[in-house]
PDB file of C-alpha atoms in Angstrom:
ATOM      1  CA  MET A  21      -6.407  -5.225  -9.677  1.00 69.00           C
ATOM      2  CA  GLN A  22      -9.845  -6.590  -9.560  1.00 75.00           C
ATOM      3  CA  LYS A  23     -10.875  -8.672  -6.319  1.00 79.00           C
ATOM      4  CA  ASN A  24     -14.055  -9.938  -4.864  1.00 81.00           C
ATOM      5  CA  ALA A  25     -14.924  -8.354  -1.461  1.00 83.00           C
ATOM      6  CA  ILE A  26     -17.506  -8.468   1.314  1.00 82.00           C
ATOM      7  CA  VAL A  27     -19.144  -5.332   2.508  1.00 83.00           C
ATOM      8  CA  ARG A  28     -18.299  -5.236   6.370  1.00 84.00           C
ATOM      9  CA  TYR A  29     -19.345  -1.690   7.253  1.00 79.00           C
ATOM     10  CA  LEU A  30     -21.651   0.923   5.868  1.00 81.00           C
ATOM     11  CA  ASN A  31     -20.391   4.594   6.417  1.00 72.00           C
ATOM     12  CA  LYS A  32     -23.078   7.357   6.921  1.00 57.00           C
ATOM     13  CA  LYS A  33     -22.956   9.316   3.749  1.00 57.00           C
ATOM     14  CA  ASP A  34     -21.217  12.485   4.899  1.00 48.00           C
ATOM     15  CA  SER A  35     -19.339  15.275   2.846  1.00 46.00           C
ATOM     16  CA  LYS A  36     -16.104  13.792   4.078  1.00 55.00           C
ATOM     17  CA  ASN A  37     -16.578  10.014   3.537  1.00 57.00           C
ATOM     18  CA  LYS A  38     -19.571  10.329   0.584  1.00 62.00           C
ATOM     19  CA  ASN A  39     -20.564   6.929  -0.435  1.00 78.00           C
ATOM     20  CA  THR A  40     -17.513   5.119   1.274  1.00 82.00           C
ATOM     21  CA  VAL A  41     -18.033   1.615   2.737  1.00 84.00           C
ATOM     22  CA  ILE A  42     -15.467  -0.759   4.354  1.00 84.00           C
ATOM     23  CA  VAL A  43     -14.849  -3.938   2.433  1.00 84.00           C
ATOM     24  CA  GLU A  44     -12.978  -7.091   3.184  1.00 82.00           C
ATOM     25  CA  PRO A  45     -11.145  -8.496   0.019  1.00 81.00           C
ATOM     26  CA  ILE A  46     -11.807 -12.464  -0.034  1.00 80.00           C
ATOM     27  CA  ALA A  47      -9.748 -14.957  -2.088  1.00 71.00           C
ATOM     28  CA  PHE A  48     -12.612 -17.064  -3.399  1.00 64.00           C
ATOM     29  CA  THR A  49     -16.335 -16.605  -3.502  1.00 57.00           C
ATOM     30  CA  GLU A  50     -16.841 -19.437  -1.202  1.00 57.00           C
ATOM     31  CA  CYS A  51     -15.184 -17.502   1.382  1.00 57.00           C
ATOM     32  CA  ALA A  52     -17.866 -15.121   1.719  1.00 54.00           C
ATOM     33  CA  ALA A  53     -20.106 -17.737   3.702  1.00 57.00           C
ATOM     34  CA  CYS A  54     -17.022 -18.788   5.859  1.00 60.00           C
ATOM     35  CA  HIS A  55     -16.514 -17.477   9.364  1.00 59.00           C
ATOM     36  CA  GLU A  56     -13.470 -19.356  10.039  1.00 59.00           C
ATOM     37  CA  LYS A  57     -10.146 -17.433  10.521  1.00 58.00           C
ATOM     38  CA  CYS A  58      -7.683 -18.476   7.816  1.00 55.00           C
ATOM     39  CA  SER A  59      -4.875 -17.104   5.753  1.00 52.00           C
ATOM     40  CA  ARG A  60      -7.284 -16.257   3.007  1.00 54.00           C
ATOM     41  CA  LYS A  61      -9.128 -14.033   5.126  1.00 59.00           C
ATOM     42  CA  GLY A  62      -8.342 -10.214   4.360  1.00 64.00           C
ATOM     43  CA  TYR A  63      -7.944  -7.057   5.945  1.00 75.00           C
ATOM     44  CA  THR A  64     -10.487  -4.443   5.582  1.00 78.00           C
ATOM     45  CA  VAL A  65     -10.090  -1.517   3.314  1.00 79.00           C
ATOM     46  CA  PRO A  66     -12.317   1.600   2.375  1.00 81.00           C
ATOM     47  CA  ALA A  67     -13.818   1.281  -1.043  1.00 84.00           C
ATOM     48  CA  VAL A  68     -15.909   4.044  -2.949  1.00 84.00           C
ATOM     49  CA  ASN A  69     -19.493   3.512  -4.154  1.00 84.00           C
ATOM     50  CA  ILE A  70     -19.520   5.812  -7.059  1.00 83.00           C
ATOM     51  CA  HIS A  71     -22.313   3.735  -9.050  1.00 83.00           C
ATOM     52  CA  ASN A  72     -24.569   4.199  -5.800  1.00 82.00           C
ATOM     53  CA  PHE A  73     -25.349   0.560  -5.463  1.00 84.00           C
ATOM     54  CA  ASP A  74     -27.656  -0.400  -2.682  1.00 83.00           C
ATOM     55  CA  LEU A  75     -25.425  -2.151  -0.380  1.00 84.00           C
ATOM     56  CA  LYS A  76     -25.952  -3.918   2.852  1.00 83.00           C
ATOM     57  CA  GLU A  77     -23.494  -5.509   5.290  1.00 83.00           C
ATOM     58  CA  GLY A  78     -22.491  -8.987   3.887  1.00 83.00           C
ATOM     59  CA  SER A  79     -22.865  -8.016   0.265  1.00 82.00           C
ATOM     60  CA  LEU A  80     -20.455  -9.639  -2.105  1.00 88.00           C
ATOM     61  CA  VAL A  81     -19.174  -7.009  -4.501  1.00 88.00           C
ATOM     62  CA  ILE A  82     -16.211  -6.619  -7.012  1.00 87.00           C
ATOM     63  CA  ILE A  83     -13.809  -3.975  -6.236  1.00 87.00           C
ATOM     64  CA  LYS A  84     -10.947  -2.472  -8.583  1.00 86.00           C
ATOM     65  CA  SER A  85      -8.228  -0.107  -7.926  1.00 81.00           C
ATOM     66  CA  SER A  86      -6.782   2.325 -10.466  1.00 78.00           C
ATOM     67  CA  LYS A  87      -4.248   0.952 -12.765  1.00 82.00           C
ATOM     68  CA  VAL A  88      -2.282   4.527 -12.792  1.00 82.00           C
ATOM     69  CA  GLN A  89      -2.040   4.203  -8.924  1.00 78.00           C
ATOM     70  CA  GLU A  90      -0.695   0.646  -9.228  1.00 79.00           C
ATOM     71  CA  ALA A  91       1.862   1.877 -11.565  1.00 85.00           C
ATOM     72  CA  LEU A  92       2.922   4.890  -9.565  1.00 84.00           C
ATOM     73  CA  GLU A  93       3.090   2.650  -6.443  1.00 82.00           C
ATOM     74  CA  SER A  94       5.276   0.182  -8.378  1.00 86.00           C
ATOM     75  CA  ILE A  95       7.657   2.717  -9.673  1.00 90.00           C
ATOM     76  CA  ILE A  96       7.926   4.474  -6.478  1.00 87.00           C
ATOM     77  CA  CYS A  97       8.769   1.073  -4.664  1.00 90.00           C
ATOM     78  CA  LEU A  98      11.454   0.285  -7.120  1.00 93.00           C
ATOM     79  CA  LEU A  99      13.185   3.346  -7.675  1.00 95.00           C
ATOM     80  CA  PHE A 100      13.195   5.094  -4.195  1.00 95.00           C
ATOM     81  CA  PRO A 101      15.545   2.627  -2.776  1.00 96.00           C
ATOM     82  CA  ILE A 102      17.746   2.831  -6.008  1.00 97.00           C
ATOM     83  CA  ALA A 103      17.477   6.694  -5.820  1.00 97.00           C
ATOM     84  CA  SER A 104      18.498   6.406  -2.173  1.00 97.00           C
ATOM     85  CA  ALA A 105      21.421   4.229  -2.716  1.00 97.00           C
ATOM     86  CA  ILE A 106      22.658   6.675  -5.456  1.00 97.00           C
ATOM     87  CA  LEU A 107      22.256   9.618  -2.801  1.00 97.00           C
ATOM     88  CA  GLY A 108      24.449   7.371  -0.314  1.00 96.00           C
ATOM     89  CA  PHE A 109      27.006   7.190  -2.901  1.00 95.00           C
ATOM     90  CA  CYS A 110      27.219  11.090  -3.603  1.00 93.00           C
ATOM     91  CA  LEU A 111      27.234  11.761  -0.008  1.00 93.00           C
ATOM     92  CA  ALA A 112      29.813   9.291   1.012  1.00 92.00           C
ATOM     93  CA  ASN A 113      32.722  11.617   0.730  1.00 88.00           C
ATOM     94  CA  PRO A 114      31.100  14.491   2.953  1.00 88.00           C
ATOM     95  CA  ILE A 115      29.895  11.942   5.544  1.00 88.00           C
ATOM     96  CA  TYR A 116      33.364  10.382   5.517  1.00 89.00           C
ATOM     97  CA  SER A 117      35.026  13.939   5.974  1.00 87.00           C
ATOM     98  CA  LEU A 118      32.589  14.645   8.939  1.00 85.00           C
ATOM     99  CA  ILE A 119      33.575  11.227  10.612  1.00 84.00           C
ATOM    100  CA  LYS A 120      37.579  12.014  10.022  1.00 83.00           C
ATOM    101  CA  LYS A 121      38.963  14.477  12.005  1.00 74.00           C
ATOM    102  CA  GLY A 122      40.622  17.419  10.105  1.00 70.00           C
ATOM    103  CA  GLY A 123      39.152  16.156   6.744  1.00 66.00           C
ATOM    104  CA  THR A 124      38.069  18.387   4.203  1.00 71.00           C
ATOM    105  CA  PRO A 125      34.987  17.968   2.099  1.00 67.00           C
ATOM    106  CA  ASP A 126      37.056  16.692  -0.924  1.00 72.00           C
ATOM    107  CA  THR A 127      38.579  13.726   1.111  1.00 76.00           C
ATOM    108  CA  ALA A 128      38.282  10.485  -0.641  1.00 85.00           C
ATOM    109  CA  CYS A 129      36.295   7.951   1.165  1.00 87.00           C
ATOM    110  CA  PRO A 130      37.677   4.383   1.028  1.00 90.00           C
ATOM    111  CA  GLU A 131      36.086   2.165  -1.163  1.00 92.00           C
ATOM    112  CA  GLY A 132      34.912  -0.253   1.598  1.00 94.00           C
ATOM    113  CA  LEU A 133      33.402   2.424   3.533  1.00 93.00           C
ATOM    114  CA  LYS A 134      31.638   4.012   0.530  1.00 94.00           C
ATOM    115  CA  SER A 135      30.010   0.608  -0.214  1.00 96.00           C
ATOM    116  CA  LEU A 136      28.847   0.323   3.295  1.00 96.00           C
ATOM    117  CA  ILE A 137      27.159   3.797   3.032  1.00 96.00           C
ATOM    118  CA  VAL A 138      25.514   2.903   0.027  1.00 97.00           C
ATOM    119  CA  LEU A 139      24.223  -0.334   1.555  1.00 97.00           C
ATOM    120  CA  VAL A 140      22.983   1.564   4.751  1.00 97.00           C
ATOM    121  CA  PHE A 141      21.018   4.028   2.369  1.00 97.00           C
ATOM    122  CA  PHE A 142      19.522   1.164   0.203  1.00 97.00           C
ATOM    123  CA  VAL A 143      18.546  -0.883   3.188  1.00 97.00           C
ATOM    124  CA  LEU A 144      17.133   2.030   5.261  1.00 97.00           C
ATOM    125  CA  ALA A 145      15.011   3.009   2.179  1.00 96.00           C
ATOM    126  CA  SER A 146      13.801  -0.281   1.538  1.00 95.00           C
ATOM    127  CA  LEU A 147      12.701  -0.978   5.010  1.00 95.00           C
ATOM    128  CA  LEU A 148      10.778   2.426   4.668  1.00 93.00           C
ATOM    129  CA  VAL A 149       9.003   1.251   1.723  1.00 90.00           C
ATOM    130  CA  TYR A 150       8.080  -2.069   3.479  1.00 89.00           C
ATOM    131  CA  ILE A 151       6.873  -0.491   6.637  1.00 89.00           C
ATOM    132  CA  LEU A 152       4.538   1.874   4.488  1.00 83.00           C
ATOM    133  CA  SER A 153       3.406  -0.714   2.339  1.00 78.00           C
ATOM    134  CA  ARG A 154       2.448  -2.641   5.630  1.00 77.00           C
ATOM    135  CA  ALA A 155       0.565   0.553   6.787  1.00 73.00           C
ATOM    136  CA  ARG A 156      -2.180  -0.275   4.489  1.00 61.00           C
ATOM    137  CA  LYS A 157      -3.082   3.359   4.192  1.00 64.00           C
ATOM    138  CA  LEU A 158      -4.426   3.896   0.732  1.00 63.00           C
ATOM    139  CA  LEU A 159      -4.204   7.406  -1.050  1.00 64.00           C
ATOM    140  CA  ILE A 160      -6.974   6.461  -3.745  1.00 72.00           C
ATOM    141  CA  TYR A 161      -9.636   4.117  -2.680  1.00 79.00           C
ATOM    142  CA  PRO A 162     -10.399   1.212  -4.843  1.00 83.00           C
ATOM    143  CA  GLU A 163     -14.031   1.522  -6.395  1.00 83.00           C
ATOM    144  CA  ILE A 164     -17.005  -0.846  -6.082  1.00 83.00           C
ATOM    145  CA  THR A 165     -17.538  -2.039  -9.886  1.00 86.00           C
ATOM    146  CA  ASP A 166     -20.325  -4.460  -9.473  1.00 84.00           C
ATOM    147  CA  VAL A 167     -22.303  -6.469  -6.853  1.00 85.00           C
ATOM    148  CA  LEU A 168     -22.324  -9.925  -7.033  1.00 83.00           C
ATOM    149  CA  GLU A 169     -25.002 -10.931  -4.487  1.00 71.00           C
ATOM    150  CA  GLN A 170     -26.902  -9.563  -1.743  1.00 61.00           C
ATOM    151  CA  GLU A 171     -27.206 -10.873   1.877  1.00 57.00           C
ATOM    152  CA  ASN A 172     -30.416 -11.551   3.011  1.00 55.00           C
TER     153      ASN A 172
END
């Protein structure tokens, strides 16, 4: 992913946040001069300035995130709910034996209840993925690859 962004805050260079700045991704370069609140305005994210560009607040930059990170996030977002549904299918009989009084661990679960358990596991996992994706916490920060213009 490659996007244009505006530098909003400069962090002090310390050992914990070395060369990290806060940027706001924008839809178009025209959005850099705009101060209106619209749907094109983004959220702020930290970005790493590994090339040590001379940045100021308001600088227009290009940020790029790792393709490996994007691929891993995509795979996890797809496979986690599916794996949870499979887990729900495998745990349907033990869950049914806990619910049914006097049931043994090998008691067969009715198909309708088994489907419901699989659906609940899938929905809960999908909800967890949705909530975590909205938290906007990045494990690996995008990096600043170029400076388009400096704010004067």
